[in-house]
Amino acid sequence: MPGTVGRVPAPSAPTSGAPTGPGAATSGVPAGSALRWADTPLGAPEKWDPAVRAVVDLVLASPVPMALLYGDDLLLLYNEGWGELIGARHPEALGRPAAEVFADVWHLPGAGEVIERAYRRGEPFLEREAVLPVDRHRTGPAEPAMFTRGFSPVRDSAGRTIGVLSVAAQTSQVTRQLQSLSDFAAALSGTLTLDDVARVTLRYCLDSFDADLVCFGVDDGPAWRMVRRVHGELLDEADERLPPLWRRMPADSPVPVVVTARSGVPAFTADGHPLRDSAADRHDEKIRSLAALPLRSAVVRGALTVGYQVPHPWSPAERALLAAAAELVGQAAERARRFETQHGTAQLLQRSMLPEQLPDLPRLRIAARYDPGVDGNAAGGDFYDAFVLPTGALGVVLGDVAGHDVQAAARMGQVRAALRALALTDPRPDAVLTGLDRLVASLCTEGGTQELFVTVVFGVIEADRERITLASAGHPAPLVRHCPAGGEPAAGYVEVPPGPPLGLGYRPRTTVVPFHPGDTLLLYSDGVVERRWQDLSTGLAGLKAAVTAASSGDPRALCAVATAAVAGATEDDVAVLAVEHAVKPSRSASMEVPAEPTAPGRVRHWMTAQLTEWQVPEALIGAAVLCTSELTTNALLHAGTAARVEIDLSAERLLVSVADSGTRGQVTRAQTDTLSSRGRGLGLIEELSDAWGTDPTVRGSTVWFEILIPAG
């Protein structure tokens, strides 16, 4: 019957005249009521018909919400579960006609008519999905609850219909879980890597099953790796940017997620200590009930476990939902494993053709960044390079070979190698691009195609003469950020005659522009400024404005600014190269950090001593050391390999970078209870630094931050 749920008071003492020994259920009534059986049409219990006594016993002893609507007036007699269901109408509803108690809804379809038909005609009624408004003393609108309800005629020993039995079972949880399963499938469809699959799976299982512990494990060569989430674990936005914390497991590990993954047989523990022999910490030790489901995949072996800290009988509906969830996870993990294999091969090919180290010069600071396009599953043709010429000048280049396949990457490698060879022979930009034009034309002839589309810009930076000589073949114009002493920074595009792409017989012309101390040159690919839905001029204007407004001319910071200057995702690769003409030579130092628990502490001591020797302001030392310590911890956690910390101090800023050489998702952490602070590092960097970013490298990744030095 429709109603609202109210909290039922604790059971009171038995009502006057009610027996208290065996058979007390027959004479008991819901708590909070002063009803006496003798005052109802049923009369004193000792005079009840045996069939009626059995029905009343069933109603009052059942934990399921049940009610007996008795007699021609359908008087309400119910248990505490049904009393909670009707909410504020209890306890006054006891012993009163149902039509009077529910006068506001009795006339609605599926309400009074159904009950009266069951009584008058003896027709039972079952409604599998009834929406009843539920109010569990929460603020806000009432929550629509789903119920399965039924009405059955009740007969006495003589076969006469004397009432209607009402039974209601709430199915809201199962309904919500079925709805969330659909959302789960949609979320998994957007995952690309096993990290993504793990993150979505853990979040879904904790929320949908209201679990205390969820684990997800997959095979990792001869061993296994597992990641978990604990109920109440706080995660912020910074955590979502980090890979999940995987733990390595040996092949014969007794952990249930590994045992189930090996056997392929699901296991359910309703009450016990399923993690006693493999508990990693107090969270595992508290688990009393556990469900373990294998992943159904031909490519990935793995399992999913869901646990509670209290005994939990696994109903058939829950087992079916968990099996469906494991099926979805297995399919997503299989797609992710295939993607990671293809993606890793493509990216390794791409990055192996880019310079692993850029030149380290006293007056020129250099940084570069490469990001794959939307389809990170294919290699691209964007490339950059920087190298010292025989004259002592610095050669810089950024180019784009059309295509997103292995062939494009191979051609990019040929063009980059040829350009460096030509420049080392004759560094004049026009001569270099002329020779490169002949190479591209030869490759087209050799391949029997005219579809080899290559654009490139090449420059020679002479710091002692404070100038740059540039030549371009169909490439976007370079950008120079000028920062005069005591003046405001301003950025402008260099007017380099672009000409057509390489391979068409074009003889490029050079342009010479001043490059004073404090200036920064920015070379970029068209993926930085081009967006399908907007004009190219809009992207160019956005890049110029972002570079002008940058907090400093530091190359690494400008690369990050440039890649984020134009809103929206690009479908092309993005490559950026920046070179700053430093006002004064910077001071730099580096430290190799071993993959040991004491490493962050050693970094803190080394960095504090180094910055103190350089007379960096004390407030900046504290902020820099704290951020570096957190970055070092994160690098060791997520890469599991040694790291390299580099600090570079100039008159304007302090730049710190932490580079690792590991792969994501293969981290062992013995002290798992210390992971509550995970993700804090990036949040600290956002608060304490003026700029920060992450850069993928040929073998790993680099996280860096920049703190500006106050004037004076």
Tab-separated table of N, CA and C in Angstrom, residues 342-450:
chain	number	residue	atom	x	y	z
A	342	GLN	N	49.499	-2.470	-28.859
A	342	GLN	CA	49.654	-1.706	-30.097
A	342	GLN	C	50.159	-0.297	-29.812
A	343	HIS	N	49.586	0.315	-28.776
A	343	HIS	CA	49.967	1.683	-28.427
A	343	HIS	C	51.435	1.740	-28.027
A	344	GLY	N	51.872	0.755	-27.217
A	344	GLY	CA	53.264	0.756	-26.781
A	344	GLY	C	54.224	0.613	-27.943
A	345	THR	N	53.892	-0.240	-28.888
A	345	THR	CA	54.758	-0.414	-30.055
A	345	THR	C	54.843	0.859	-30.878
A	346	ALA	N	53.673	1.482	-31.108
A	346	ALA	CA	53.656	2.704	-31.911
A	346	ALA	C	54.413	3.829	-31.222
A	347	GLN	N	54.186	3.973	-29.910
A	347	GLN	CA	54.849	5.059	-29.205
A	347	GLN	C	56.349	4.820	-29.084
A	348	LEU	N	56.748	3.567	-28.894
A	348	LEU	CA	58.177	3.277	-28.837
A	348	LEU	C	58.843	3.620	-30.157
A	349	LEU	N	58.196	3.274	-31.264
A	349	LEU	CA	58.730	3.618	-32.572
A	349	LEU	C	58.808	5.127	-32.736
A	350	GLN	N	57.736	5.824	-32.324
A	350	GLN	CA	57.699	7.278	-32.457
A	350	GLN	C	58.818	7.927	-31.651
A	351	ARG	N	58.908	7.556	-30.386
A	351	ARG	CA	59.842	8.250	-29.498
A	351	ARG	C	61.296	7.844	-29.732
A	352	SER	N	61.496	6.649	-30.257
A	352	SER	CA	62.864	6.233	-30.533
A	352	SER	C	63.486	7.056	-31.641
A	353	MET	N	62.652	7.727	-32.440
A	353	MET	CA	63.171	8.556	-33.519
A	353	MET	C	63.300	10.015	-33.110
A	354	LEU	N	62.965	10.325	-31.860
A	354	LEU	CA	63.145	11.671	-31.342
A	354	LEU	C	64.395	11.701	-30.475
A	355	PRO	N	65.025	12.856	-30.329
A	355	PRO	CA	66.257	12.920	-29.528
A	355	PRO	C	65.992	12.575	-28.069
A	356	GLU	N	66.835	11.734	-27.518
A	356	GLU	CA	66.654	11.339	-26.123
A	356	GLU	C	67.123	12.435	-25.182
A	357	GLN	N	68.130	13.184	-25.558
A	357	GLN	CA	68.642	14.292	-24.750
A	357	GLN	C	68.817	15.515	-25.634
A	358	LEU	N	68.411	16.662	-25.117
A	358	LEU	CA	68.631	17.924	-25.821
A	358	LEU	C	69.907	18.574	-25.306
A	359	PRO	N	70.563	19.410	-26.105
A	359	PRO	CA	71.834	20.014	-25.687
A	359	PRO	C	71.703	20.827	-24.406
A	360	ASP	N	72.764	20.794	-23.601
A	360	ASP	CA	72.832	21.567	-22.356
A	360	ASP	C	73.859	22.670	-22.552
A	361	LEU	N	73.377	23.897	-22.788
A	361	LEU	CA	74.253	25.026	-23.100
A	361	LEU	C	74.138	26.095	-22.014
A	362	PRO	N	75.202	26.854	-21.781
A	362	PRO	CA	75.181	27.832	-20.680
A	362	PRO	C	74.200	28.980	-20.893
A	363	ARG	N	74.030	29.467	-22.113
A	363	ARG	CA	73.182	30.638	-22.343
A	363	ARG	C	71.880	30.307	-23.060
A	364	LEU	N	71.727	29.081	-23.495
A	364	LEU	CA	70.503	28.681	-24.187
A	364	LEU	C	69.848	27.523	-23.435
A	365	ARG	N	68.604	27.743	-23.018
A	365	ARG	CA	67.840	26.693	-22.344
A	365	ARG	C	66.856	26.106	-23.354
A	366	ILE	N	66.776	24.790	-23.411
A	366	ILE	CA	66.003	24.117	-24.459
A	366	ILE	C	65.037	23.123	-23.815
A	367	ALA	N	63.831	23.056	-24.349
A	367	ALA	CA	62.853	22.054	-23.913
A	367	ALA	C	61.968	21.711	-25.096
A	368	ALA	N	61.416	20.518	-25.080
A	368	ALA	CA	60.524	20.072	-26.148
A	368	ALA	C	59.433	19.192	-25.550
A	369	ARG	N	58.354	19.072	-26.288
A	369	ARG	CA	57.233	18.240	-25.842
A	369	ARG	C	56.558	17.632	-27.059
A	370	TYR	N	56.218	16.355	-26.916
A	370	TYR	CA	55.480	15.669	-27.976
A	370	TYR	C	54.295	14.951	-27.355
A	371	ASP	N	53.102	15.179	-27.882
A	371	ASP	CA	51.891	14.495	-27.437
A	371	ASP	C	51.230	13.855	-28.654
A	372	PRO	N	50.897	12.572	-28.551
A	372	PRO	CA	50.188	11.938	-29.667
A	372	PRO	C	48.785	12.494	-29.798
A	373	GLY	N	48.213	12.351	-30.980
A	373	GLY	CA	46.865	12.847	-31.215
A	373	GLY	C	45.819	12.012	-30.518
A	374	VAL	N	44.559	12.190	-30.908
A	374	VAL	CA	43.455	11.469	-30.292
A	374	VAL	C	43.654	9.971	-30.412
A	375	ASP	N	44.078	9.503	-31.559
A	375	ASP	CA	44.327	8.080	-31.742
A	375	ASP	C	45.772	7.787	-31.375
A	376	GLY	N	46.000	7.570	-30.081
A	376	GLY	CA	47.345	7.281	-29.612
A	376	GLY	C	47.805	5.893	-29.982
A	377	ASN	N	46.998	5.168	-30.744
A	377	ASN	CA	47.322	3.805	-31.125
A	377	ASN	C	48.197	3.740	-32.367
A	378	ALA	N	48.492	4.892	-32.969
A	378	ALA	CA	49.284	4.905	-34.198
A	378	ALA	C	50.452	5.858	-34.047
A	379	ALA	N	51.523	5.571	-34.755
A	379	ALA	CA	52.681	6.454	-34.748
A	379	ALA	C	52.425	7.626	-35.686
A	380	GLY	N	52.958	8.769	-35.319
A	380	GLY	CA	52.770	9.961	-36.139
A	380	GLY	C	54.060	10.399	-36.790
A	381	GLY	N	53.967	11.499	-37.538
A	381	GLY	CA	55.132	11.961	-38.274
A	381	GLY	C	55.723	13.260	-37.769
A	382	ASP	N	55.197	13.822	-36.666
A	382	ASP	CA	55.775	15.048	-36.114
A	382	ASP	C	57.151	14.749	-35.515
A	383	PHE	N	58.078	15.677	-35.661
A	383	PHE	CA	59.401	15.483	-35.075
A	383	PHE	C	60.028	16.825	-34.738
A	384	TYR	N	60.998	16.749	-33.838
A	384	TYR	CA	61.777	17.937	-33.470
A	384	TYR	C	63.217	17.490	-33.238
A	385	ASP	N	64.127	18.452	-33.243
A	385	ASP	CA	65.529	18.142	-32.977
A	385	ASP	C	66.254	19.434	-32.614
A	386	ALA	N	67.310	19.307	-31.849
A	386	ALA	CA	68.185	20.432	-31.503
A	386	ALA	C	69.593	19.873	-31.326
A	387	PHE	N	70.571	20.491	-31.974
A	387	PHE	CA	71.929	19.965	-31.933
A	387	PHE	C	72.911	21.108	-32.161
A	388	VAL	N	74.111	20.917	-31.639
A	388	VAL	CA	75.159	21.932	-31.765
A	388	VAL	C	75.866	21.742	-33.105
A	389	LEU	N	76.009	22.849	-33.852
A	389	LEU	CA	76.650	22.832	-35.164
A	389	LEU	C	78.166	23.005	-35.029
A	390	PRO	N	78.925	22.669	-36.069
A	390	PRO	CA	80.389	22.838	-36.014
A	390	PRO	C	80.807	24.272	-35.713
A	391	THR	N	79.997	25.249	-36.050
A	391	THR	CA	80.333	26.652	-35.800
A	391	THR	C	80.111	27.055	-34.352
A	392	GLY	N	79.496	26.166	-33.530
A	392	GLY	CA	79.163	26.507	-32.153
A	392	GLY	C	77.744	27.002	-32.000
A	393	ALA	N	77.094	27.303	-33.117
A	393	ALA	CA	75.696	27.732	-33.057
A	393	ALA	C	74.804	26.516	-32.765
A	394	LEU	N	73.540	26.810	-32.475
A	394	LEU	CA	72.574	25.760	-32.186
A	394	LEU	C	71.597	25.619	-33.346
A	395	GLY	N	71.478	24.412	-33.874
A	395	GLY	CA	70.489	24.153	-34.906
A	395	GLY	C	69.213	23.601	-34.282
A	396	VAL	N	68.077	24.166	-34.682
A	396	VAL	CA	66.784	23.713	-34.165
A	396	VAL	C	65.859	23.446	-35.341
A	397	VAL	N	65.038	22.397	-35.221
A	397	VAL	CA	64.147	22.040	-36.310
A	397	VAL	C	62.871	21.454	-35.743
A	398	LEU	N	61.771	21.704	-36.427
A	398	LEU	CA	60.502	21.057	-36.115
A	398	LEU	C	59.784	20.815	-37.430
A	399	GLY	N	59.329	19.572	-37.640
A	399	GLY	CA	58.706	19.228	-38.911
A	399	GLY	C	57.526	18.299	-38.731
A	400	ASP	N	56.853	18.063	-39.840
A	400	ASP	CA	55.650	17.232	-39.825
A	400	ASP	C	55.590	16.440	-41.128
A	401	VAL	N	55.652	15.113	-41.006
A	401	VAL	CA	55.451	14.224	-42.142
A	401	VAL	C	54.020	13.713	-42.053
A	402	ALA	N	53.220	13.967	-43.079
A	402	ALA	CA	51.804	13.609	-43.034
A	402	ALA	C	51.634	12.107	-42.862
A	403	GLY	N	50.637	11.736	-42.056
A	403	GLY	CA	50.320	10.329	-41.860
A	403	GLY	C	50.378	9.937	-40.402
A	404	HIS	N	49.688	8.842	-40.075
A	404	HIS	CA	49.676	8.321	-38.718
A	404	HIS	C	49.831	6.806	-38.764
A	405	ASP	N	50.943	6.373	-39.322
A	405	ASP	CA	51.187	4.945	-39.393
A	405	ASP	C	52.685	4.708	-39.299
A	406	VAL	N	53.048	3.442	-39.343
A	406	VAL	CA	54.463	3.090	-39.235
A	406	VAL	C	55.262	3.690	-40.381
A	407	GLN	N	54.668	3.754	-41.559
A	407	GLN	CA	55.376	4.318	-42.710
A	407	GLN	C	55.675	5.799	-42.496
A	408	ALA	N	54.698	6.535	-41.908
A	408	ALA	CA	54.930	7.953	-41.638
A	408	ALA	C	56.055	8.132	-40.636
A	409	ALA	N	56.073	7.285	-39.600
A	409	ALA	CA	57.141	7.383	-38.608
A	409	ALA	C	58.497	7.061	-39.232
A	410	ALA	N	58.532	6.066	-40.110
A	410	ALA	CA	59.792	5.724	-40.765
A	410	ALA	C	60.285	6.862	-41.651
A	411	ARG	N	59.387	7.475	-42.399
A	411	ARG	CA	59.783	8.609	-43.241
A	411	ARG	C	60.254	9.774	-42.378
A	412	MET	N	59.571	9.967	-41.251
A	412	MET	CA	60.005	11.033	-40.348
A	412	MET	C	61.444	10.794	-39.891
A	413	GLY	N	61.766	9.543	-39.581
A	413	GLY	CA	63.128	9.232	-39.164
A	413	GLY	C	64.136	9.510	-40.270
A	414	GLN	N	63.771	9.209	-41.506
A	414	GLN	CA	64.669	9.481	-42.633
A	414	GLN	C	64.898	10.989	-42.800
A	415	VAL	N	63.810	11.763	-42.724
A	415	VAL	CA	63.918	13.210	-42.924
A	415	VAL	C	64.749	13.838	-41.815
A	416	ARG	N	64.486	13.432	-40.559
A	416	ARG	CA	65.223	14.015	-39.428
A	416	ARG	C	66.715	13.701	-39.526
A	417	ALA	N	67.052	12.456	-39.841
A	417	ALA	CA	68.461	12.084	-39.943
A	417	ALA	C	69.142	12.818	-41.091
A	418	ALA	N	68.447	12.939	-42.209
A	418	ALA	CA	69.028	13.634	-43.356
A	418	ALA	C	69.227	15.110	-43.057
A	419	LEU	N	68.273	15.716	-42.367
A	419	LEU	CA	68.401	17.140	-42.058
A	419	LEU	C	69.621	17.394	-41.184
A	420	ARG	N	69.815	16.543	-40.155
A	420	ARG	CA	70.973	16.754	-39.288
A	420	ARG	C	72.270	16.569	-40.082
A	421	ALA	N	72.326	15.589	-40.954
A	421	ALA	CA	73.539	15.357	-41.749
A	421	ALA	C	73.823	16.550	-42.662
A	422	LEU	N	72.773	17.089	-43.298
A	422	LEU	CA	72.962	18.251	-44.162
A	422	LEU	C	73.412	19.459	-43.364
A	423	ALA	N	72.839	19.660	-42.173
A	423	ALA	CA	73.187	20.837	-41.368
A	423	ALA	C	74.615	20.762	-40.859
A	424	LEU	N	75.078	19.570	-40.528
A	424	LEU	CA	76.449	19.441	-40.046
A	424	LEU	C	77.458	19.681	-41.165
A	425	THR	N	77.000	19.557	-42.411
A	425	THR	CA	77.879	19.831	-43.552
A	425	THR	C	77.841	21.301	-43.931
A	426	ASP	N	76.652	21.851	-44.057
A	426	ASP	CA	76.466	23.262	-44.402
A	426	ASP	C	75.275	23.771	-43.599
A	427	PRO	N	75.502	24.539	-42.516
A	427	PRO	CA	74.414	24.894	-41.597
A	427	PRO	C	73.477	25.984	-42.102
A	428	ARG	N	73.698	26.562	-43.266
A	428	ARG	CA	72.786	27.605	-43.738
A	428	ARG	C	71.384	27.018	-43.911
A	429	PRO	N	70.371	27.601	-43.298
A	429	PRO	CA	69.017	27.029	-43.349
A	429	PRO	C	68.488	26.828	-44.761
A	430	ASP	N	68.758	27.800	-45.679
A	430	ASP	CA	68.235	27.624	-47.032
A	430	ASP	C	68.918	26.452	-47.731
A	431	ALA	N	70.225	26.276	-47.486
A	431	ALA	CA	70.940	25.158	-48.098
A	431	ALA	C	70.450	23.823	-47.530
A	432	VAL	N	70.188	23.791	-46.243
A	432	VAL	CA	69.713	22.551	-45.612
A	432	VAL	C	68.365	22.144	-46.194
A	433	LEU	N	67.432	23.096	-46.297
A	433	LEU	CA	66.101	22.754	-46.797
A	433	LEU	C	66.119	22.451	-48.290
A	434	THR	N	67.054	23.057	-49.031
A	434	THR	CA	67.173	22.731	-50.452
A	434	THR	C	67.608	21.279	-50.633
A	435	GLY	N	68.608	20.868	-49.858
A	435	GLY	CA	69.032	19.470	-49.922
A	435	GLY	C	67.931	18.526	-49.455
A	436	LEU	N	67.180	18.935	-48.454
A	436	LEU	CA	66.097	18.097	-47.941
A	436	LEU	C	64.965	17.978	-48.966
A	437	ASP	N	64.751	19.042	-49.720
A	437	ASP	CA	63.733	19.013	-50.765
A	437	ASP	C	64.073	17.952	-51.815
A	438	ARG	N	65.352	17.869	-52.175
A	438	ARG	CA	65.766	16.859	-53.155
A	438	ARG	C	65.581	15.449	-52.595
A	439	LEU	N	65.836	15.259	-51.289
A	439	LEU	CA	65.652	13.945	-50.674
A	439	LEU	C	64.182	13.518	-50.727
A	440	VAL	N	63.286	14.426	-50.365
A	440	VAL	CA	61.864	14.091	-50.346
A	440	VAL	C	61.384	13.773	-51.760
A	441	ALA	N	61.856	14.557	-52.742
A	441	ALA	CA	61.477	14.276	-54.133
A	441	ALA	C	61.972	12.892	-54.556
A	442	SER	N	63.168	12.519	-54.099
A	442	SER	CA	63.712	11.204	-54.430
A	442	SER	C	62.887	10.096	-53.790
A	443	LEU	N	62.445	10.313	-52.533
A	443	LEU	CA	61.619	9.309	-51.860
A	443	LEU	C	60.280	9.135	-52.566
A	444	CYS	N	59.736	10.247	-53.069
A	444	CYS	CA	58.472	10.162	-53.812
A	444	CYS	C	58.646	9.351	-55.097
A	445	THR	N	59.751	9.613	-55.796
A	445	THR	CA	60.007	8.880	-57.038
A	445	THR	C	60.226	7.405	-56.754
A	446	GLU	N	60.986	7.142	-55.703
A	446	GLU	CA	61.269	5.756	-55.342
A	446	GLU	C	59.999	5.000	-54.964
A	447	GLY	N	59.066	5.693	-54.265
A	447	GLY	CA	57.828	5.045	-53.858
A	447	GLY	C	56.740	5.125	-54.896
A	448	GLY	N	56.976	5.793	-55.994
A	448	GLY	CA	55.984	5.919	-57.041
A	448	GLY	C	54.754	6.680	-56.595
A	449	THR	N	54.946	7.699	-55.764
A	449	THR	CA	53.811	8.471	-55.259
A	449	THR	C	54.203	9.927	-55.119
A	450	GLN	N	53.206	10.778	-55.189
A	450	GLN	CA	53.420	12.213	-54.963
A	450	GLN	C	52.712	12.655	-53.680
